[in-house]
Tab-separated table of C-alpha atoms and ligand atoms in Angstrom:
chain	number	residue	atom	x	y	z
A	1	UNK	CA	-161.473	-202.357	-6.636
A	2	UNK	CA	-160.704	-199.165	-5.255
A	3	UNK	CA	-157.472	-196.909	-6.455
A	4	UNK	CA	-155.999	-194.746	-4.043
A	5	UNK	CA	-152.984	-191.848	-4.453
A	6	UNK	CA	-150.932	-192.139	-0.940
A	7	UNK	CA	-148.697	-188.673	-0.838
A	8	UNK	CA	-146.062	-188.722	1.784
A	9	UNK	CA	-144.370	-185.296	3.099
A	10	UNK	CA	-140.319	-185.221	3.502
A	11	UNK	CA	-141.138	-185.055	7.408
A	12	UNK	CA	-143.319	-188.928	6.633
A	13	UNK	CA	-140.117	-190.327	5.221
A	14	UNK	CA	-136.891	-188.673	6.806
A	15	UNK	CA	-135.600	-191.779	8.025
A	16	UNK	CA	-135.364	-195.866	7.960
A	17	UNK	CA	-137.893	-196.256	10.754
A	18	UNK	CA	-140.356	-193.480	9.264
A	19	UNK	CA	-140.110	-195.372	5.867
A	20	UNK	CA	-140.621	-198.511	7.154
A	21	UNK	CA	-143.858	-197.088	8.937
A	22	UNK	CA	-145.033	-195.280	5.790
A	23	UNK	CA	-144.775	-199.455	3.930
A	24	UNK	CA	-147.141	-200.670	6.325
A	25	UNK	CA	-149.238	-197.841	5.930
A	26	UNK	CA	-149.271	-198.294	2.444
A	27	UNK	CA	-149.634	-202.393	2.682
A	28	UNK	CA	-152.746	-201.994	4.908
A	29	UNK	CA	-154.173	-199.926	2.027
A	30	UNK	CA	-152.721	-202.981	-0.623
A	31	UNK	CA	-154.048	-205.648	1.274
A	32	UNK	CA	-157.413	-204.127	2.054
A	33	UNK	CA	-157.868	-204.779	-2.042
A	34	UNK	CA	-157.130	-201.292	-3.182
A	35	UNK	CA	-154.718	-200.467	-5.755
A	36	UNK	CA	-152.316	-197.864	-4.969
A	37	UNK	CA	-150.245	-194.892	-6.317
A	38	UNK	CA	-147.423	-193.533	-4.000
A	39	UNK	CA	-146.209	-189.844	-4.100
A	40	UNK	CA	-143.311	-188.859	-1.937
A	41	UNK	CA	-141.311	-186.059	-1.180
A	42	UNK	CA	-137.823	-185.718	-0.594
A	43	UNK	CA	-136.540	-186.894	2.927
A	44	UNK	CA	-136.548	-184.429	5.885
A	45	UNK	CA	-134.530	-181.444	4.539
A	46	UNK	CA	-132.626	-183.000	1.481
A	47	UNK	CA	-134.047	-180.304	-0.452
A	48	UNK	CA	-132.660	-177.689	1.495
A	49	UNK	CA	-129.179	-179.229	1.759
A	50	UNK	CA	-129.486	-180.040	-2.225
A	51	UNK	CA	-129.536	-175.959	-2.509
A	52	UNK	CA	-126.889	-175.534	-0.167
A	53	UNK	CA	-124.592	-177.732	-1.965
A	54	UNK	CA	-125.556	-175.851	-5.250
A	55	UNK	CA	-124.780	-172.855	-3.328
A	56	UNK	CA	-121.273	-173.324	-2.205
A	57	UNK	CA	-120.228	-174.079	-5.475
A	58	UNK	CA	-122.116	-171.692	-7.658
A	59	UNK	CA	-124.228	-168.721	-6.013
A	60	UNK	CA	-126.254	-168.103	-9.631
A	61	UNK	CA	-126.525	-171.981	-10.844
A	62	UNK	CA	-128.603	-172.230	-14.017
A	63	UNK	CA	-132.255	-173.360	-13.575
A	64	UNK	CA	-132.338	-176.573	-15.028
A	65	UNK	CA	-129.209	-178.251	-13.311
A	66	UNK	CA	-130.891	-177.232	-10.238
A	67	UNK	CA	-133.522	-179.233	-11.272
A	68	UNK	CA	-131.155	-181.712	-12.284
A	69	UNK	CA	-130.104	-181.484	-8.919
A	70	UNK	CA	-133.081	-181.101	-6.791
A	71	UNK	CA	-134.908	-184.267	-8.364
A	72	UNK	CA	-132.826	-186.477	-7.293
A	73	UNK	CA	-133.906	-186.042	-3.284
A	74	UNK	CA	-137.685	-187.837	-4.189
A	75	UNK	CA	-135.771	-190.133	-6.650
A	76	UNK	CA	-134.141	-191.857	-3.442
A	77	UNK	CA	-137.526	-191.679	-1.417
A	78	UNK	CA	-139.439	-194.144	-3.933
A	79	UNK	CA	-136.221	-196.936	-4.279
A	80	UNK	CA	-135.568	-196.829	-0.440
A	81	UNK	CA	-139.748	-197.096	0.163
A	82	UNK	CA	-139.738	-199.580	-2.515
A	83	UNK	CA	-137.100	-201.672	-0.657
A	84	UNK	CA	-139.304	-201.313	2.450
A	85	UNK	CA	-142.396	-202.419	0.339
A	86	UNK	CA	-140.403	-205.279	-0.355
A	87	UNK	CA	-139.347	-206.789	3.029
A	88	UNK	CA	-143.211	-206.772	3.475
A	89	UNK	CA	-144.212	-208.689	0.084
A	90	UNK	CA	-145.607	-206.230	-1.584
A	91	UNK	CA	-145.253	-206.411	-5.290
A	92	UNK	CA	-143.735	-202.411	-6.140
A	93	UNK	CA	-141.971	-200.555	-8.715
A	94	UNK	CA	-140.945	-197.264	-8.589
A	95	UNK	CA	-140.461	-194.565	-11.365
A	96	UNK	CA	-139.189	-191.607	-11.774
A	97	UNK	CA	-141.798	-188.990	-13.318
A	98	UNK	CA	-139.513	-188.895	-16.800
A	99	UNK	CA	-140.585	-192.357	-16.480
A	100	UNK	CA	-144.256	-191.850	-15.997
A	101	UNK	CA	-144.080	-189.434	-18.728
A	102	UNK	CA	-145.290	-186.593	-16.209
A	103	UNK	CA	-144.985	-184.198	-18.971
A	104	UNK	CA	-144.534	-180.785	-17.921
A	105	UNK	CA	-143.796	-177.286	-19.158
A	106	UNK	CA	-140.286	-175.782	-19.367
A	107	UNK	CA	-139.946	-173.319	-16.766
A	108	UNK	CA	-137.603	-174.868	-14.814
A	109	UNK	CA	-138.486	-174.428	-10.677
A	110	UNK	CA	-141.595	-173.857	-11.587
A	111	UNK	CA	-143.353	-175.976	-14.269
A	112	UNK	CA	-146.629	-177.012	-14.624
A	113	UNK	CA	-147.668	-180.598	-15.316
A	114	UNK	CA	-149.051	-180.192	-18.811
A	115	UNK	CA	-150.057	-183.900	-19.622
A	116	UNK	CA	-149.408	-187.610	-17.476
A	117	UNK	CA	-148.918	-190.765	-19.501
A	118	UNK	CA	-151.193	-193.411	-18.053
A	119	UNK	CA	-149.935	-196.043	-20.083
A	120	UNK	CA	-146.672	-197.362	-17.832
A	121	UNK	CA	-148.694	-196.936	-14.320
A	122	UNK	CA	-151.837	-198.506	-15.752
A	123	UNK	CA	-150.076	-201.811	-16.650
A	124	UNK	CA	-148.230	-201.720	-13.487
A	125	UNK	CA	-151.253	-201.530	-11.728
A	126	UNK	CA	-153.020	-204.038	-13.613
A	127	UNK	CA	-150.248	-206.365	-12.855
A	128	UNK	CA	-151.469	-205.551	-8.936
A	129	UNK	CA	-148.256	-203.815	-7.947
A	130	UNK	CA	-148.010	-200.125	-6.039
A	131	UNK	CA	-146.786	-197.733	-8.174
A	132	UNK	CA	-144.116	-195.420	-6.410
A	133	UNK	CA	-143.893	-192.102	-8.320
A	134	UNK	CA	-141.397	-189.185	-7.357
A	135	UNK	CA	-143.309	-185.901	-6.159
A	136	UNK	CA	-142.210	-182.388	-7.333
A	137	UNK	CA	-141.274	-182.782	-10.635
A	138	UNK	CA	-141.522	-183.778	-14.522
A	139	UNK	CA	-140.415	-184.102	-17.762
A	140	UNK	CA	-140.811	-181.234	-20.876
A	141	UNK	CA	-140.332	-181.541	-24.570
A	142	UNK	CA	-136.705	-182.030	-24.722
A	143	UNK	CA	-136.729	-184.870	-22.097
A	144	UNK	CA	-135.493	-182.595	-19.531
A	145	UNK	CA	-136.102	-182.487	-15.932
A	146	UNK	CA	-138.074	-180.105	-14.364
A	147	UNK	CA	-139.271	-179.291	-10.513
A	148	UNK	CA	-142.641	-177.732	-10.160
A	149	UNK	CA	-142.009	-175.326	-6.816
A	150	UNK	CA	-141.268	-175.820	-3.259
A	151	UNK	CA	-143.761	-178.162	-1.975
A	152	UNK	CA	-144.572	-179.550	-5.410
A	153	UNK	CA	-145.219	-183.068	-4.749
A	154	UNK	CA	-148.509	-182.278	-3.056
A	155	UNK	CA	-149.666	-181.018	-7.183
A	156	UNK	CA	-147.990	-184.295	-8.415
A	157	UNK	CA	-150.028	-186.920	-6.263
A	158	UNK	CA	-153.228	-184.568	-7.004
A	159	UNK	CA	-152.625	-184.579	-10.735
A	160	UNK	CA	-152.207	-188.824	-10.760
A	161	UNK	CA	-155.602	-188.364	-8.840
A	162	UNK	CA	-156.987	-186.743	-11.743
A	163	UNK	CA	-155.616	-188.546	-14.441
A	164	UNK	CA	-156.456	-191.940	-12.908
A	165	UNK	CA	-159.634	-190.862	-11.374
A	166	UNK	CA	-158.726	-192.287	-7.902
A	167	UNK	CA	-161.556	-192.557	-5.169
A	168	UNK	CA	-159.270	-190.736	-3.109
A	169	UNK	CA	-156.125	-188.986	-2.935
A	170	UNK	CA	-154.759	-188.594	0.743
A	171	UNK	CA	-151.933	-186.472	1.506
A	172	UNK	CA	-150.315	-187.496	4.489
A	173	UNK	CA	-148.216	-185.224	6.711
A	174	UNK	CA	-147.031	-184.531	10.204
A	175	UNK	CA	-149.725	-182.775	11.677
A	176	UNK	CA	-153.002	-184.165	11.537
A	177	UNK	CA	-154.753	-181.997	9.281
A	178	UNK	CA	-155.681	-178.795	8.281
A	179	UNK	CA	-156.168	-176.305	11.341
A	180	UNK	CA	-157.755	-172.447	11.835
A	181	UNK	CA	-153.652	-171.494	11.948
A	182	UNK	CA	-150.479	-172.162	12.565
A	183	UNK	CA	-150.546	-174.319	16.144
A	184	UNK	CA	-147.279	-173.468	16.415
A	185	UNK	CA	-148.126	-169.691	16.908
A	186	UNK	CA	-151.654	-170.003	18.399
A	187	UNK	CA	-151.849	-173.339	20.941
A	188	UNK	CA	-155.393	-173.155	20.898
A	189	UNK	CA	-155.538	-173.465	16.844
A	190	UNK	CA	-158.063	-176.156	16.126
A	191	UNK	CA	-158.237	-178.908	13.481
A	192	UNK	CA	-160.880	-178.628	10.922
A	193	UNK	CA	-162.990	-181.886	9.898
A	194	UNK	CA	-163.440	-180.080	6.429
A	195	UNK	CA	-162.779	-177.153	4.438
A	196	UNK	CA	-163.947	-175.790	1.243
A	197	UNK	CA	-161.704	-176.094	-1.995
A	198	UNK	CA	-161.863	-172.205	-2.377
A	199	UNK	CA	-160.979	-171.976	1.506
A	200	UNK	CA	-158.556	-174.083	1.160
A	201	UNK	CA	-156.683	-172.347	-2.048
A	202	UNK	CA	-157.137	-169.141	-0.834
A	203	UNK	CA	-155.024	-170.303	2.824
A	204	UNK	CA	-152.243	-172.462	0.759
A	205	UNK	CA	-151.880	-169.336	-1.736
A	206	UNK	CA	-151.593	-166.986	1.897
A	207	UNK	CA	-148.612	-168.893	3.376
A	208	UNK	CA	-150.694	-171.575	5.158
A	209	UNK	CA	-147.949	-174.297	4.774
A	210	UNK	CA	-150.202	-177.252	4.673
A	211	UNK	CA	-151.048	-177.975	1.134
A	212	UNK	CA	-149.258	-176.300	-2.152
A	213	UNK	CA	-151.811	-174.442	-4.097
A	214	UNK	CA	-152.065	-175.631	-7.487
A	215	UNK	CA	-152.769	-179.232	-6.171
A	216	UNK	CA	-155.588	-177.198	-4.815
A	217	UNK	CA	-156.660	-175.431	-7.511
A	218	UNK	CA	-156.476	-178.739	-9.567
A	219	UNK	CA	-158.027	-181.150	-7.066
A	220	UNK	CA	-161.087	-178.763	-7.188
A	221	UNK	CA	-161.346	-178.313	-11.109
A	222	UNK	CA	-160.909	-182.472	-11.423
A	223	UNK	CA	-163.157	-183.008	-8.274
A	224	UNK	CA	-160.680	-185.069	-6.320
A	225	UNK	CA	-161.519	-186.442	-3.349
A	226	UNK	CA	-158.995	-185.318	-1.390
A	227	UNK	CA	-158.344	-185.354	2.592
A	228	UNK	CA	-155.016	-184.391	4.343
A	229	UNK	CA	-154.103	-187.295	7.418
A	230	UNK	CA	-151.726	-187.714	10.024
A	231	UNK	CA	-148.779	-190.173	8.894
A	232	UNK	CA	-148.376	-190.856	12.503
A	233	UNK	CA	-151.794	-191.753	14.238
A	234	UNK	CA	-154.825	-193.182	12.453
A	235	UNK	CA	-157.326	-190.517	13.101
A	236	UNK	CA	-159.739	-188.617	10.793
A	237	UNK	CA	-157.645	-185.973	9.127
A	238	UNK	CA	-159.142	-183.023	6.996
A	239	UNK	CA	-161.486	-183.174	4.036
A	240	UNK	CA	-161.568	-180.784	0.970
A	241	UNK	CA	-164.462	-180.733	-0.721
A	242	UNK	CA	-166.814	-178.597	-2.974
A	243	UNK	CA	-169.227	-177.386	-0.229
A	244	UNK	CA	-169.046	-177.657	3.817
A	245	UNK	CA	-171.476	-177.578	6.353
A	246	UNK	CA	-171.789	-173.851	7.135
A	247	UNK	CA	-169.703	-173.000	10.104
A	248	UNK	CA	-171.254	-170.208	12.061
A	249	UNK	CA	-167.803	-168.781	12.980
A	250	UNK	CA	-167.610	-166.925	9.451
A	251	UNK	CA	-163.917	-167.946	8.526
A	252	UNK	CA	-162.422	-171.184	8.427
A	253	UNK	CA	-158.743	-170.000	9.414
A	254	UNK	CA	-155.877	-166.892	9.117
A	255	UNK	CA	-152.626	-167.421	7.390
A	256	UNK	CA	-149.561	-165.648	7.501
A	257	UNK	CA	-146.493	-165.361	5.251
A	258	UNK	CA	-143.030	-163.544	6.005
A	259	UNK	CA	-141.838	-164.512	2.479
A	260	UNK	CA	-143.057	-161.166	0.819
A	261	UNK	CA	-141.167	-158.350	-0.074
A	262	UNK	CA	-142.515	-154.619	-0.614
A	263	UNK	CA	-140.980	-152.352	-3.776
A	264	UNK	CA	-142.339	-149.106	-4.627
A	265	UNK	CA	-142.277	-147.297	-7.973
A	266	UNK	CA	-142.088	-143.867	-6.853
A	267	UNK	CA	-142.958	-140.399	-8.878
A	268	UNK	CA	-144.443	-141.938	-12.255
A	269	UNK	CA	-146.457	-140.106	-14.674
A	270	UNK	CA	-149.731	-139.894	-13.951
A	271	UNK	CA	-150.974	-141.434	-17.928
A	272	UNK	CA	-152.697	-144.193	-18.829
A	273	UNK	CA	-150.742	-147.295	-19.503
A	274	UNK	CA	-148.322	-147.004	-16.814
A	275	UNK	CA	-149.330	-149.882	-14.783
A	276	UNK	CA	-149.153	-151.795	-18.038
A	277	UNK	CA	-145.956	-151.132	-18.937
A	278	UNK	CA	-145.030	-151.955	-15.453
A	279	UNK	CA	-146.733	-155.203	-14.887
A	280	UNK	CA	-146.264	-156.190	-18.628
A	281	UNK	CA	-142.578	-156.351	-17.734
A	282	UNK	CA	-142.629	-157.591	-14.528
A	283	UNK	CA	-144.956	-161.001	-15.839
A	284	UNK	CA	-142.285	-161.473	-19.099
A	285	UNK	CA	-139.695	-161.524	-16.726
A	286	UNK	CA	-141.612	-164.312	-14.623
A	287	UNK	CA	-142.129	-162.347	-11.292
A	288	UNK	CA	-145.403	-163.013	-9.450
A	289	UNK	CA	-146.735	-159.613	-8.061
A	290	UNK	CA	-149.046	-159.882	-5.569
A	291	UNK	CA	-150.680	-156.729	-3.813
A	292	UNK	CA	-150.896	-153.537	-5.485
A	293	UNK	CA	-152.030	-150.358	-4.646
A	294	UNK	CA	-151.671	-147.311	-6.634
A	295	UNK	CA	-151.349	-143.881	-5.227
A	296	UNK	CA	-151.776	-140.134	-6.713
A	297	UNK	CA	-148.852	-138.198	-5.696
A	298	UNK	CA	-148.061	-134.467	-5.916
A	299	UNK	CA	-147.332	-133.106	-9.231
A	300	UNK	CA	-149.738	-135.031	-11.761
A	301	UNK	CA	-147.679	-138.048	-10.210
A	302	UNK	CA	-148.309	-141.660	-9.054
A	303	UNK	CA	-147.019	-144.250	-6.970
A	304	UNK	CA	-147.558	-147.731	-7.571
A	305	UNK	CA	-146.529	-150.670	-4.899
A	306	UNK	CA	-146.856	-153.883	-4.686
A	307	UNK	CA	-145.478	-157.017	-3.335
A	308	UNK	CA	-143.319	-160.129	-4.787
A	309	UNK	CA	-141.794	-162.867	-3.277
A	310	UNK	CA	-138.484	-161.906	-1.465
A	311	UNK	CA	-136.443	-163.464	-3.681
A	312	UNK	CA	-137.381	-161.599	-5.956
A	313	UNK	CA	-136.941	-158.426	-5.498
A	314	UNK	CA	-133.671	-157.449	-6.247
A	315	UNK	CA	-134.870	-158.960	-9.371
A	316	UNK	CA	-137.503	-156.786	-9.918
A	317	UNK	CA	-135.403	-153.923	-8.741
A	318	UNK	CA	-132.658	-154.431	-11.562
A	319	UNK	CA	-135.636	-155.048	-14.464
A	320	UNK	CA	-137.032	-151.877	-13.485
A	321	UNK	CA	-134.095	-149.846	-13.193
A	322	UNK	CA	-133.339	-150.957	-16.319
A	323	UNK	CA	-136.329	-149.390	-18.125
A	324	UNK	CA	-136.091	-146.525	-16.031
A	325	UNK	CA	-136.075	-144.065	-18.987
A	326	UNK	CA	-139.168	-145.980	-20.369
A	327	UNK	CA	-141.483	-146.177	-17.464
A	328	UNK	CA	-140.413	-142.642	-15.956
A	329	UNK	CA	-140.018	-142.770	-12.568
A	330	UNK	CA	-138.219	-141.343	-9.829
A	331	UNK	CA	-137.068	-143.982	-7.617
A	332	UNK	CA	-137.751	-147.245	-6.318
A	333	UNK	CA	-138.340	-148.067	-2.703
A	334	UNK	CA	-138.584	-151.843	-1.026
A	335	UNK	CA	-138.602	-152.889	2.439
A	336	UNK	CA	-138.377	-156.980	2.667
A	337	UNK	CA	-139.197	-156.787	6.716
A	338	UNK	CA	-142.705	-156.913	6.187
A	339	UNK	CA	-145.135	-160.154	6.157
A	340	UNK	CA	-148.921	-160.449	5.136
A	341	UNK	CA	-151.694	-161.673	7.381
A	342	UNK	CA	-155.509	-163.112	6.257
A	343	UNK	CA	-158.280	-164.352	6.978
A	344	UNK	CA	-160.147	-166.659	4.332
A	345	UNK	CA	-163.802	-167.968	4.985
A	346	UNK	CA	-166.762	-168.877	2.613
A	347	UNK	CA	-168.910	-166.393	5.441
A	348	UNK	CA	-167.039	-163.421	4.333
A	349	UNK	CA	-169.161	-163.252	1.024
A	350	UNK	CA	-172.524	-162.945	3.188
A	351	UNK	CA	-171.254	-161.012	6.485
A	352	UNK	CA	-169.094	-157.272	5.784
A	353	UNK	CA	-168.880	-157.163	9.612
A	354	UNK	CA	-165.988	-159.794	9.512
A	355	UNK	CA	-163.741	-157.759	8.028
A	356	UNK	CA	-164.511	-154.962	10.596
A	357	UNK	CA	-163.680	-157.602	13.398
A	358	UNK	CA	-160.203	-158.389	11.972
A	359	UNK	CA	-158.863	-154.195	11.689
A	360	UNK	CA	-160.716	-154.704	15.410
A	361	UNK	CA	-158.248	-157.130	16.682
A	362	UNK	CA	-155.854	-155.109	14.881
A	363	UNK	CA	-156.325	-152.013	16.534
A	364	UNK	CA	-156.742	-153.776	19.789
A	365	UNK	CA	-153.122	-154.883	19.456
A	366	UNK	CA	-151.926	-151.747	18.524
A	367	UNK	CA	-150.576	-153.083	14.883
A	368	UNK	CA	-150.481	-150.993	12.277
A	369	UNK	CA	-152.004	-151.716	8.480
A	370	UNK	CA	-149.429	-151.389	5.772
A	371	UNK	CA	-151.896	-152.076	2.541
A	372	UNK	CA	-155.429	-154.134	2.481
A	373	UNK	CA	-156.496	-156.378	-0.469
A	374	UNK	CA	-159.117	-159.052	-0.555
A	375	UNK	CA	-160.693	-161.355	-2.306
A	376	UNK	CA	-164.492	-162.330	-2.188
A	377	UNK	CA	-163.528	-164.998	0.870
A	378	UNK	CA	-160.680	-163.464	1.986
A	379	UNK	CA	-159.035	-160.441	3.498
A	380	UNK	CA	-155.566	-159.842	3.630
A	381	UNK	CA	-153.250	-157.201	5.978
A	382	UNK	CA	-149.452	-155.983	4.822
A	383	UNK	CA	-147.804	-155.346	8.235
A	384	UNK	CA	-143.894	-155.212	9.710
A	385	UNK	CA	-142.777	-158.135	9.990
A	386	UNK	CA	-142.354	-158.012	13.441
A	387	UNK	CA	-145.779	-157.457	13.981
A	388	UNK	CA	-146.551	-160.857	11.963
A	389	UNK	CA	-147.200	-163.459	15.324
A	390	UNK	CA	-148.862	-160.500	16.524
A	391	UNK	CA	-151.382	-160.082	14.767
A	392	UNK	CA	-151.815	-163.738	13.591
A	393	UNK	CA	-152.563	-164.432	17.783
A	394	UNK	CA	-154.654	-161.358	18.067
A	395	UNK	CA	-156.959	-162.175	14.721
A	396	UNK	CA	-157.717	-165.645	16.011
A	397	UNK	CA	-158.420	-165.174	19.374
A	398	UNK	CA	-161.165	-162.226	18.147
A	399	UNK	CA	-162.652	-165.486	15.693
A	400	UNK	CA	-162.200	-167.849	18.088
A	401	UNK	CA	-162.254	-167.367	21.652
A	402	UNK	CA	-166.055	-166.804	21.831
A	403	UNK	CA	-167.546	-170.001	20.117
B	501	LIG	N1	-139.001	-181.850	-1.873
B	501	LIG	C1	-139.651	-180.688	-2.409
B	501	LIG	C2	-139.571	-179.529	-1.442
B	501	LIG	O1	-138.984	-179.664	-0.375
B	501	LIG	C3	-141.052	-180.940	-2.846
B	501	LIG	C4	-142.014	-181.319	-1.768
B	501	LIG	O2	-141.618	-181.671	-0.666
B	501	LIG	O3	-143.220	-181.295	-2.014
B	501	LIG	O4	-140.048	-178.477	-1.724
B	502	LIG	MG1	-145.486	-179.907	1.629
């Protein structure tokens, strides 16, 4: 017997008639002898609307009641799909992850899953019912709840993989799987059969919105068999795996993401240590930097910029102004109209020219490069904002047009 995780996205389960579609998928998968684990997310945009109700009554709401808050959206997915489960016969249960005993770190909005109890879903299982778990979330040392990012539940139905060793965890969403870029932007964007774990991380950490990026990064340290699928058709979706056939077009897709903001440290002493103090601060105070580039200025001065996540930056502005007579600068500078662009492919270890291609299309479309940075499969452009599309359109055509 066969155990499969079954992740459903908030789009999969928005309504009655898309939860009553998502039970049958899941009975087919019952009846065909398998057991089954169930992830979901919240429904259509009940996380959203959870924040805006947070919002109108407190602007600056402490961490953990908005986790209080937030959990409850994917707490309502697994009782209503549970009820659904039910008008078909299917022996269910669902549980919240305090439940489980997902056990998780502290940081609240962003925790980690640290540990999963397998005792509660293995006896449920044995007993031959589907287990329905709530995505996104867990439980830390004092019993509290705690949310583990937007698009979280992806990392939750991933980890249950792990723990359980499931034969395969399938995430199931609205499109049908993962494609060279947004289709939304590019109508030409094609679907991919497969895709590398590395590709794939690198393009979920670069805005692609399709999977979130620690289920990535654990799915390939656990080996989990894992393949994105339509919720709507039954068609092959996308497989993630270890190693891919070798694609002769070089890169398996280009990402973009609008949700980066630029600040500059302007006029610091050229010394060591600077960027230490700098980043040393930056990490205590939780605040992902992402790009950096460091500059020599005039004077036996630097520069350093980088980017963080626009919601943070007013953040990082007031932390660093407030160590201003520490770290010794002269001002800071941040523009939040400006958006990153990549390309990610295992063929950019073994080919330099693909890197040319992409400043190619670039300069083609008259779009100017804010900062580079790259990784050994990827290579990413800071650009205006505006220029975001742009680029995205002109990037793939250059990669894909001519195969
Ligand atoms: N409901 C959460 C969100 O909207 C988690 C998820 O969907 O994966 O971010
Ligand atoms: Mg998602």
């Amino acid at each position: 017997m066969s155990l499969i995780v079954q992740k459903f996205g908030g789009s999969s389960v928005k309504n009655a008639e898309r939860i009553l579609h998502v039970a049958e998928t899941i009975a087919k998968t019952y009846w065909a002898g398998n057991n089954v684990i169930v992830v979901l997310s919240a429904q259509g945009d009940t996380t959203d609307e959870l924040i805006d109700k947070a919002e109108e009554i407190n602007p600056h709401p402490s961490k953990r009641e908005m986790d209080m808050l937030l959990s409850t959206g994917e707490q309502i997915s697994v009782a209503l799909c549970a009820m659904a489960l039910e008008t078909l016969h299917i022996p269910c249960v669902s549980l919240a992850a305090w439940q489980v005993g997902i056990q998780s770190t502290s940081v609240h909005s962003a925790a980690r899953i640290k540990r999963i109890d397998s005792e509660r879903i293995r006896s449920e299982l044995d007993q031959r019912r589907v287990v329905l778990v709530t995505g996104f979330q867990g439980v830390d040392r004092n019993g509290d709840v705690t949310t583990l990012g937007r698009g979280g539940s992806d990392t939750s139905a991933v980890a249950l993989a792990a723990v359980f060793h499931a034969d395969l965890c399938q995430i199931f969403t609205d499109v049908d799987g993962v494609y060279t870029t947004d289709p939304r932007i590019v109508p030409n964007a094609r679907k991919l059969d497969e895709i590398t774990y590395d590709e794939m991380l690198e393009l979920a950490s670069q805005g692609a919105q399709v999977l979130h990026n620690r289920s990535v990064e654990l799915a390939k340290k656990f080996h989990v068999n894992l393949e994105v699928v339509s919720s709507l058709e039954d068609k092959p979706g996308t497989k993630v795996k270890e190693v891919t056939k070798v694609e002769k077009t070089n890169i398996a897709g280009v990402a973009k993401d609008t949700s980066i903001a630029r600040v500059a440290l302007v006029g610091l002493q050229h010394n060591p240590g600077v960027a230490f103090q700098v980043f040393d601060l930056l990490s205590r105070n939780n605040i992902n930097v992402d790009v950096i580039l460091q500059s020599i200025g005039r004077d036996e001065t630097k520069d350093i910029t980088f980017t963080v996540h626009k919601k943070d930056m007013e953040e990082a502005e007031r932390i660093l102004n407030d160590h201003k007579s520490a770290l010794k600068f002269d001002h800071i500078e941040m523009d939040d109209k400006i958006g990153k662009v990549s390309i990610v492919g295992m063929g950019l270890m073994s080919n330099c020219g693909v890197a040319a291609k992409m400043f190619e299309a670039l300069y083609e479309a008259g779009i100017n490069i804010q900062m580079i940075n790259t990784s050994e499969i990827r290579v990413s452009v800071l650009l205006d904002e505006s220029d975001v599309n742009k680029a995205v359109k002109a990037i793939h055509d250059k990669f894909f047009d001519d195969i």
